[in-house]
């Protein structure tokens, strides 16, 4: 039995996600039906709906802009830690060179 190849990861525009969320909110079709109609995973559609509710203030959690800011701060923090680590190694190297 051959293994199924994983489906390549798809990316969607914010407009497309907003349209899908709007279809789900109207209530004439279930989240599962909307996902099936657009060949999406139900999990992805549910997460888009959940994030839209957070962004609208209907649910607690980090908004999209807060998530983006947090990711940027984590990247910057990681870079700064690497810089400090390099400086520590350089300091140790030059301290042993001068003796």
PDB file of C-alpha atoms in Angstrom:
ATOM      1  CA  UNK A   1       0.000   0.000   0.000  1.00  0.00           C
ATOM      2  CA  UNK A   2       1.461   3.307  -1.078  1.00  0.00           C
ATOM      3  CA  UNK A   3       1.372   6.310   1.170  1.00  0.00           C
ATOM      4  CA  UNK A   4      -0.629   9.310   0.062  1.00  0.00           C
ATOM      5  CA  UNK A   5       1.491  12.333  -0.693  1.00  0.00           C
ATOM      6  CA  UNK A   6       0.629  15.257   1.530  1.00  0.00           C
ATOM      7  CA  UNK A   7      -1.301  18.001  -0.163  1.00  0.00           C
ATOM      8  CA  UNK A   8       0.852  21.106  -0.688  1.00  0.00           C
ATOM      9  CA  UNK A   9       0.140  23.859   1.803  1.00  0.00           C
ATOM     10  CA  UNK A  10      -2.143  26.456   0.272  1.00  0.00           C
ATOM     11  CA  UNK A  11      -2.327  30.104   1.222  1.00  0.00           C
ATOM     12  CA  UNK A  12      -5.417  32.252   1.013  1.00  0.00           C
ATOM     13  CA  UNK A  13      -5.932  35.991   0.806  1.00  0.00           C
ATOM     14  CA  UNK A  14      -7.556  37.897   3.623  1.00  0.00           C
ATOM     15  CA  UNK A  15     -10.460  38.735   1.298  1.00  0.00           C
ATOM     16  CA  UNK A  16     -11.098  35.062   0.547  1.00  0.00           C
ATOM     17  CA  UNK A  17     -11.042  34.197   4.259  1.00  0.00           C
ATOM     18  CA  UNK A  18     -13.438  37.070   4.994  1.00  0.00           C
ATOM     19  CA  UNK A  19     -15.862  35.797   2.347  1.00  0.00           C
ATOM     20  CA  UNK A  20     -15.765  32.277   3.812  1.00  0.00           C
ATOM     21  CA  UNK A  21     -16.344  33.648   7.317  1.00  0.00           C
ATOM     22  CA  UNK A  22     -19.288  35.700   6.055  1.00  0.00           C
ATOM     23  CA  UNK A  23     -20.829  32.619   4.446  1.00  0.00           C
ATOM     24  CA  UNK A  24     -20.525  30.773   7.749  1.00  0.00           C
ATOM     25  CA  UNK A  25     -22.013  33.648   9.750  1.00  0.00           C
ATOM     26  CA  UNK A  26     -25.078  33.952   7.531  1.00  0.00           C
ATOM     27  CA  UNK A  27     -26.256  30.653   8.926  1.00  0.00           C
ATOM     28  CA  UNK A  28     -27.801  29.159   5.805  1.00  0.00           C
ATOM     29  CA  UNK A  29     -24.959  26.608   5.575  1.00  0.00           C
ATOM     30  CA  UNK A  30     -22.928  24.892   8.281  1.00  0.00           C
ATOM     31  CA  UNK A  31     -19.187  25.367   8.647  1.00  0.00           C
ATOM     32  CA  UNK A  32     -18.702  21.811   7.440  1.00  0.00           C
ATOM     33  CA  UNK A  33     -20.796  22.402   4.343  1.00  0.00           C
ATOM     34  CA  UNK A  34     -18.970  25.639   3.476  1.00  0.00           C
ATOM     35  CA  UNK A  35     -15.637  23.837   3.912  1.00  0.00           C
ATOM     36  CA  UNK A  36     -16.765  20.987   1.682  1.00  0.00           C
ATOM     37  CA  UNK A  37     -18.134  23.354  -0.994  1.00  0.00           C
ATOM     38  CA  UNK A  38     -14.814  25.211  -1.265  1.00  0.00           C
ATOM     39  CA  UNK A  39     -12.604  22.126  -0.768  1.00  0.00           C
ATOM     40  CA  UNK A  40     -11.196  23.456   2.515  1.00  0.00           C
ATOM     41  CA  UNK A  41     -10.567  21.695   5.775  1.00  0.00           C
ATOM     42  CA  UNK A  42     -13.226  22.208   8.386  1.00  0.00           C
ATOM     43  CA  UNK A  43     -10.514  22.940  10.945  1.00  0.00           C
ATOM     44  CA  UNK A  44      -9.159  25.826   8.860  1.00  0.00           C
ATOM     45  CA  UNK A  45     -12.608  27.343   8.350  1.00  0.00           C
ATOM     46  CA  UNK A  46     -13.414  27.061  12.058  1.00  0.00           C
ATOM     47  CA  UNK A  47     -10.136  28.784  12.959  1.00  0.00           C
ATOM     48  CA  UNK A  48     -10.880  31.600  10.482  1.00  0.00           C
ATOM     49  CA  UNK A  49     -14.331  32.080  12.029  1.00  0.00           C
ATOM     50  CA  UNK A  50     -12.854  32.014  15.543  1.00  0.00           C
ATOM     51  CA  UNK A  51     -10.174  34.582  14.601  1.00  0.00           C
ATOM     52  CA  UNK A  52     -12.809  36.823  12.982  1.00  0.00           C
ATOM     53  CA  UNK A  53     -14.804  36.698  16.230  1.00  0.00           C
ATOM     54  CA  UNK A  54     -11.692  37.696  18.214  1.00  0.00           C
ATOM     55  CA  UNK A  55     -10.937  40.540  15.786  1.00  0.00           C
ATOM     56  CA  UNK A  56     -14.528  41.772  16.107  1.00  0.00           C
ATOM     57  CA  UNK A  57     -14.315  41.711  19.915  1.00  0.00           C
ATOM     58  CA  UNK A  58     -16.910  38.961  20.232  1.00  0.00           C
ATOM     59  CA  UNK A  59     -14.454  36.501  21.776  1.00  0.00           C
ATOM     60  CA  UNK A  60     -11.385  36.762  24.025  1.00  0.00           C
ATOM     61  CA  UNK A  61      -7.949  36.247  22.539  1.00  0.00           C
ATOM     62  CA  UNK A  62      -5.226  37.928  20.515  1.00  0.00           C
ATOM     63  CA  UNK A  63      -6.388  39.896  17.514  1.00  0.00           C
ATOM     64  CA  UNK A  64      -4.668  39.426  14.158  1.00  0.00           C
ATOM     65  CA  UNK A  65      -2.665  42.625  14.566  1.00  0.00           C
ATOM     66  CA  UNK A  66      -1.588  41.563  18.065  1.00  0.00           C
ATOM     67  CA  UNK A  67      -0.499  38.174  16.704  1.00  0.00           C
ATOM     68  CA  UNK A  68       1.564  39.869  13.980  1.00  0.00           C
ATOM     69  CA  UNK A  69       3.164  42.202  16.522  1.00  0.00           C
ATOM     70  CA  UNK A  70       3.945  39.300  18.852  1.00  0.00           C
ATOM     71  CA  UNK A  71       5.574  37.320  16.029  1.00  0.00           C
ATOM     72  CA  UNK A  72       7.687  40.343  15.034  1.00  0.00           C
ATOM     73  CA  UNK A  73       8.767  40.918  18.636  1.00  0.00           C
ATOM     74  CA  UNK A  74       9.705  37.248  19.024  1.00  0.00           C
ATOM     75  CA  UNK A  75      11.813  37.401  15.828  1.00  0.00           C
ATOM     76  CA  UNK A  76      13.553  40.545  17.063  1.00  0.00           C
ATOM     77  CA  UNK A  77      14.106  38.998  20.489  1.00  0.00           C
ATOM     78  CA  UNK A  78      15.666  35.893  18.903  1.00  0.00           C
ATOM     79  CA  UNK A  79      17.976  38.053  16.763  1.00  0.00           C
ATOM     80  CA  UNK A  80      19.058  40.141  19.746  1.00  0.00           C
ATOM     81  CA  UNK A  81      19.787  37.009  21.796  1.00  0.00           C
ATOM     82  CA  UNK A  82      21.958  35.716  18.946  1.00  0.00           C
ATOM     83  CA  UNK A  83      23.784  39.054  18.827  1.00  0.00           C
ATOM     84  CA  UNK A  84      24.439  38.925  22.575  1.00  0.00           C
ATOM     85  CA  UNK A  85      25.664  35.337  22.279  1.00  0.00           C
ATOM     86  CA  UNK A  86      28.101  36.323  19.513  1.00  0.00           C
ATOM     87  CA  UNK A  87      29.373  39.243  21.591  1.00  0.00           C
ATOM     88  CA  UNK A  88      29.878  36.978  24.611  1.00  0.00           C
ATOM     89  CA  UNK A  89      31.912  34.530  22.520  1.00  0.00           C
ATOM     90  CA  UNK A  90      33.953  37.369  21.023  1.00  0.00           C
ATOM     91  CA  UNK A  91      34.628  38.795  24.479  1.00  0.00           C
ATOM     92  CA  UNK A  92      35.764  35.398  25.741  1.00  0.00           C
ATOM     93  CA  UNK A  93      37.979  34.927  22.674  1.00  0.00           C
ATOM     94  CA  UNK A  94      39.680  38.321  23.009  1.00  0.00           C
ATOM     95  CA  UNK A  95      40.064  37.917  26.765  1.00  0.00           C
ATOM     96  CA  UNK A  96      42.112  34.729  26.222  1.00  0.00           C
ATOM     97  CA  UNK A  97      44.116  36.378  23.372  1.00  0.00           C
ATOM     98  CA  UNK A  98      45.325  39.266  25.513  1.00  0.00           C
ATOM     99  CA  UNK A  99      46.814  37.062  28.253  1.00  0.00           C
TER     100      UNK A  99
END
